[in-house]
Structures are given as structure tokens and as C-alpha cells.
């Protein structure tokens, strides 16, 4: 910032009082994203990540009329944040993970802001968060659907393998069912997180020559909170 003023000098070299001081600014430096804050560093389907940015310009200030664009770059695919508020110095927005959003590390990029002299903000990477937009699925099961000649007795259990680690809080007995005809048979569910397997143990074993239906609830979720797409069921028969 520069300051200036003028005065007049008469023929006798007597100077008048200086006029009121005036200022002007020479600003060739662009604004910058000074800081950011996220409400979470990992987000799943249907969840929202909120972002607060501070944009700084040392000379002419940030122009509040030029709203920046804030995006998340996830493996080369760009998803834009929704702007909630922009005051010039601060920007607030959010992004909700929808079906089809790619998974991976999301790099936050800010671009488009300008200072009071029109100097544009250079695209600036301000931070990252992780997106998990993949639902867990059943990848293997034993016995298989429509399998015949399954061993009866108390030594046989149903084992279900999943595509990714599950939230252990959702692996509860109530989310698994075993039906003999239309009658529920009591079961207990045991989770092996390392192998990503759930063992469903019938409390009273399996009866010979019987048809059983296994049901797995859609309430199961992965570590990001993504639930399975839908409940699943299959049938097998025990040997006589």
C-alpha cells in the first residue's frame, strides 16, 4: 500500500498545507488457501464430509464476489463440493458420497478465487480424505445354494465369506437366520475379522433329511458404514 498527498507552492516558495492523504495498492501476488478443516477424514455411502477453508490475501483482500470452486479428485475423477457460504476470507461447503462415487483417497483442490485486484488463486491442493463407496458383498458360502447331501448333526456350521472387513457391531445373531421349513432354528454368529468370515452355528445342530434356508440381513455394514445392497438367502438339504 502506497500513501500520497500534494501541496501547492506560491511564487514566494511558501507551501500550503498538504492535502488529505490518499492511498493506492500495487498487488501482483495471488491469494492463497491458508488453512482447512474437515469434519471427518473417512466417509462412506450416504455420508457427508464438511469442509471449512480460510483464504488469505495480504494486500488487497479476497474478492467476496468471486466464489471459488472446490473439488475432490478421486483417482482422476473430479467431484465438486456444494458451496454453503463464502464471505471472501472463509468458504464452507459439503460433499455427500452417492452411489457411483469412486473409492480411494480424495485430494481437495481449490481454484477460482481472486483478490481485490483480480489476481486469481492458483489451483491449490489443501488436503485429503478417504472415500469408501463400495458395499460389502458375500463372495462365498458353505454349504452352497441348493447343495444336497450336507452332513447333519452338531458338527456342521454355515460359513459365509465377505468381500471386505465388516463392522463387528453389525455381526450379531439377529442379522442371521436359519429356517427349517417355516420355523426359525436358533443360531449364533461368530466373526473372524482376519479371514472376513462369519460362522453361523445352529444351536441344536442340523437334522438329517431336512431342507434349511439361510438368511443374511442387509443390516450388515463395512467399516465405513456401507450396508450390503440387500438381504440374501439360499437353501440346502442335509443327507438322510
Tab-separated table of C-alpha atoms in Angstrom, residues 7-174:
chain	number	residue	atom	x	y	z
A	7	UNK	CA	0.693	20.703	-1.598
A	8	UNK	CA	0.981	23.919	-3.608
A	9	UNK	CA	3.957	26.282	-3.623
A	10	UNK	CA	3.377	30.002	-4.335
A	11	UNK	CA	5.803	32.399	-6.026
A	12	UNK	CA	7.395	33.132	-2.730
A	13	UNK	CA	8.029	29.442	-2.211
A	14	UNK	CA	5.547	29.242	0.602
A	15	UNK	CA	3.893	25.876	0.742
A	16	UNK	CA	0.284	25.246	1.510
A	17	UNK	CA	-0.845	22.545	3.902
A	18	UNK	CA	-0.709	19.055	2.436
A	19	UNK	CA	-3.951	17.737	1.058
A	20	UNK	CA	-5.629	14.807	2.763
A	21	UNK	CA	-3.544	11.666	2.453
A	22	UNK	CA	-4.535	9.264	-0.321
A	23	UNK	CA	-3.554	5.618	-0.855
A	24	UNK	CA	-3.191	3.144	-3.690
A	25	UNK	CA	-2.282	-0.511	-3.782
A	26	UNK	CA	0.054	-2.347	-6.111
A	27	UNK	CA	-0.766	-6.046	-5.775
A	28	UNK	CA	0.619	-8.720	-8.075
A	29	UNK	CA	0.511	-11.575	-5.571
A	30	UNK	CA	-2.408	-14.041	-5.749
A	31	UNK	CA	-4.448	-15.093	-2.713
A	32	UNK	CA	-3.796	-18.487	-1.164
A	33	UNK	CA	-5.698	-21.163	0.719
A	34	UNK	CA	-4.308	-20.628	4.212
A	35	UNK	CA	-5.995	-23.389	6.216
A	36	UNK	CA	-8.724	-26.016	6.065
A	37	UNK	CA	-10.728	-28.165	8.459
A	38	UNK	CA	-12.685	-31.371	7.756
A	39	UNK	CA	-15.384	-32.844	9.963
A	40	UNK	CA	-14.142	-36.359	9.089
A	41	UNK	CA	-11.236	-37.970	7.270
A	42	UNK	CA	-13.093	-41.075	6.049
A	43	UNK	CA	-16.560	-41.188	4.512
A	44	UNK	CA	-18.893	-43.872	3.141
A	45	UNK	CA	-22.044	-44.032	1.026
A	46	UNK	CA	-24.731	-41.539	2.033
A	47	UNK	CA	-22.339	-39.787	4.407
A	48	UNK	CA	-21.326	-36.136	4.171
A	49	UNK	CA	-17.907	-34.561	4.554
A	50	UNK	CA	-17.958	-30.872	5.548
A	51	UNK	CA	-15.075	-28.558	4.723
A	52	UNK	CA	-14.131	-25.119	6.057
A	53	UNK	CA	-11.469	-23.096	4.212
A	54	UNK	CA	-9.670	-19.875	5.027
A	55	UNK	CA	-8.441	-17.912	2.011
A	56	UNK	CA	-5.851	-15.182	2.632
A	57	UNK	CA	-4.555	-12.219	0.659
A	58	UNK	CA	-2.031	-9.905	2.278
A	59	UNK	CA	-2.622	-6.784	0.180
A	60	UNK	CA	-5.988	-6.178	-1.455
A	61	UNK	CA	-8.063	-8.833	0.313
A	62	UNK	CA	-10.143	-11.632	-1.185
A	63	UNK	CA	-12.967	-10.598	-3.523
A	64	UNK	CA	-16.222	-11.974	-1.998
A	65	UNK	CA	-17.955	-11.745	-5.375
A	66	UNK	CA	-15.707	-14.385	-6.956
A	67	UNK	CA	-16.773	-17.698	-5.417
A	68	UNK	CA	-14.096	-20.402	-5.587
A	69	UNK	CA	-14.698	-23.903	-6.898
A	70	UNK	CA	-13.720	-26.662	-4.502
A	71	UNK	CA	-13.428	-30.218	-5.777
A	72	UNK	CA	-12.330	-33.659	-4.654
A	73	UNK	CA	-10.106	-35.524	-7.121
A	74	UNK	CA	-10.547	-39.272	-6.587
A	75	UNK	CA	-8.344	-41.333	-8.866
A	76	UNK	CA	-8.708	-38.846	-11.699
A	77	UNK	CA	-12.471	-38.368	-11.316
A	78	UNK	CA	-13.496	-34.932	-10.064
A	79	UNK	CA	-16.451	-34.449	-7.688
A	80	UNK	CA	-17.490	-30.904	-6.766
A	81	UNK	CA	-18.310	-29.708	-3.244
A	82	UNK	CA	-21.568	-27.849	-2.711
A	83	UNK	CA	-20.879	-24.291	-1.541
A	84	UNK	CA	-22.803	-23.343	1.598
A	85	UNK	CA	-21.238	-19.968	2.404
A	86	UNK	CA	-18.468	-17.702	1.115
A	87	UNK	CA	-17.521	-14.417	2.758
A	88	UNK	CA	-14.255	-13.760	0.969
A	89	UNK	CA	-11.972	-14.874	3.751
A	90	UNK	CA	-13.850	-18.069	4.582
A	91	UNK	CA	-15.560	-20.749	2.495
A	92	UNK	CA	-17.799	-23.549	3.789
A	93	UNK	CA	-19.163	-26.446	1.802
A	94	UNK	CA	-20.006	-30.123	1.832
A	95	UNK	CA	-19.917	-33.243	-0.307
A	96	UNK	CA	-22.208	-36.252	0.088
A	97	UNK	CA	-20.984	-39.597	-1.219
A	98	UNK	CA	-23.550	-41.028	-3.638
A	99	UNK	CA	-23.812	-44.349	-5.450
A	100	UNK	CA	-21.271	-44.363	-8.278
A	101	UNK	CA	-18.776	-42.152	-6.482
A	102	UNK	CA	-15.310	-43.694	-6.886
A	103	UNK	CA	-13.462	-45.018	-3.861
A	104	UNK	CA	-9.971	-44.018	-2.810
A	105	UNK	CA	-8.021	-41.066	-1.499
A	106	UNK	CA	-9.745	-37.767	-2.371
A	107	UNK	CA	-7.477	-34.763	-2.905
A	108	UNK	CA	-9.164	-31.423	-2.179
A	109	UNK	CA	-8.400	-28.739	-4.780
A	110	UNK	CA	-9.392	-25.057	-4.535
A	111	UNK	CA	-9.475	-22.861	-7.633
A	112	UNK	CA	-11.204	-19.773	-8.980
A	113	UNK	CA	-10.949	-17.299	-6.077
A	114	UNK	CA	-9.447	-13.860	-6.729
A	115	UNK	CA	-8.202	-10.913	-4.713
A	116	UNK	CA	-9.392	-7.317	-4.915
A	117	UNK	CA	-7.066	-6.644	-7.857
A	118	UNK	CA	-8.223	-9.643	-9.841
A	119	UNK	CA	-5.193	-11.831	-9.179
A	120	UNK	CA	-6.521	-15.411	-9.391
A	121	UNK	CA	-5.862	-18.100	-6.836
A	122	UNK	CA	-3.635	-20.754	-8.363
A	123	UNK	CA	-5.217	-24.226	-8.076
A	124	UNK	CA	-4.191	-25.324	-4.610
A	125	UNK	CA	-4.303	-28.781	-3.043
A	126	UNK	CA	-5.324	-28.302	0.577
A	127	UNK	CA	-5.673	-31.813	1.974
A	128	UNK	CA	-7.137	-35.278	1.566
A	129	UNK	CA	-9.808	-37.612	2.894
A	130	UNK	CA	-10.717	-41.229	2.138
A	131	UNK	CA	-13.858	-42.367	0.305
A	132	UNK	CA	-15.269	-45.897	0.558
A	133	UNK	CA	-18.220	-46.160	-1.806
A	134	UNK	CA	-18.211	-49.950	-2.145
A	135	UNK	CA	-20.790	-52.076	-0.377
A	136	UNK	CA	-19.762	-55.392	1.206
A	137	UNK	CA	-20.921	-58.495	-0.630
A	138	UNK	CA	-20.996	-62.224	0.009
A	139	UNK	CA	-18.190	-63.817	-2.011
A	140	UNK	CA	-18.512	-67.423	-0.878
A	141	UNK	CA	-20.775	-69.604	1.248
A	142	UNK	CA	-20.800	-73.115	2.616
A	143	UNK	CA	-22.999	-75.032	2.132
A	144	UNK	CA	-23.680	-73.629	-1.342
A	145	UNK	CA	-27.110	-72.738	-2.620
A	146	UNK	CA	-29.107	-75.881	-3.490
A	147	UNK	CA	-26.350	-78.116	-2.167
A	148	UNK	CA	-27.523	-81.639	-1.356
A	149	UNK	CA	-26.134	-84.279	0.983
A	150	UNK	CA	-24.880	-81.836	3.639
A	151	UNK	CA	-23.760	-83.585	6.803
A	152	UNK	CA	-26.308	-83.468	9.620
A	153	UNK	CA	-25.570	-83.172	13.329
A	154	UNK	CA	-23.963	-80.655	15.632
A	155	UNK	CA	-20.603	-80.559	13.840
A	156	UNK	CA	-21.845	-78.757	10.736
A	157	UNK	CA	-21.954	-74.958	10.593
A	158	UNK	CA	-22.738	-72.447	7.854
A	159	UNK	CA	-19.765	-70.279	6.822
A	160	UNK	CA	-20.196	-67.013	4.889
A	161	UNK	CA	-17.259	-65.091	3.358
A	162	UNK	CA	-17.388	-61.331	2.697
A	163	UNK	CA	-15.587	-59.088	0.230
A	164	UNK	CA	-14.192	-56.756	2.902
A	165	UNK	CA	-13.949	-56.393	6.687
A	166	UNK	CA	-17.258	-55.867	8.472
A	167	UNK	CA	-18.187	-53.579	11.325
A	168	UNK	CA	-18.215	-56.087	14.156
A	169	UNK	CA	-21.078	-54.214	15.834
A	170	UNK	CA	-23.335	-55.352	12.976
A	171	UNK	CA	-22.272	-59.008	13.134
A	172	UNK	CA	-24.886	-60.072	15.677
A	173	UNK	CA	-27.055	-63.174	15.921
A	174	UNK	CA	-30.171	-61.192	14.947
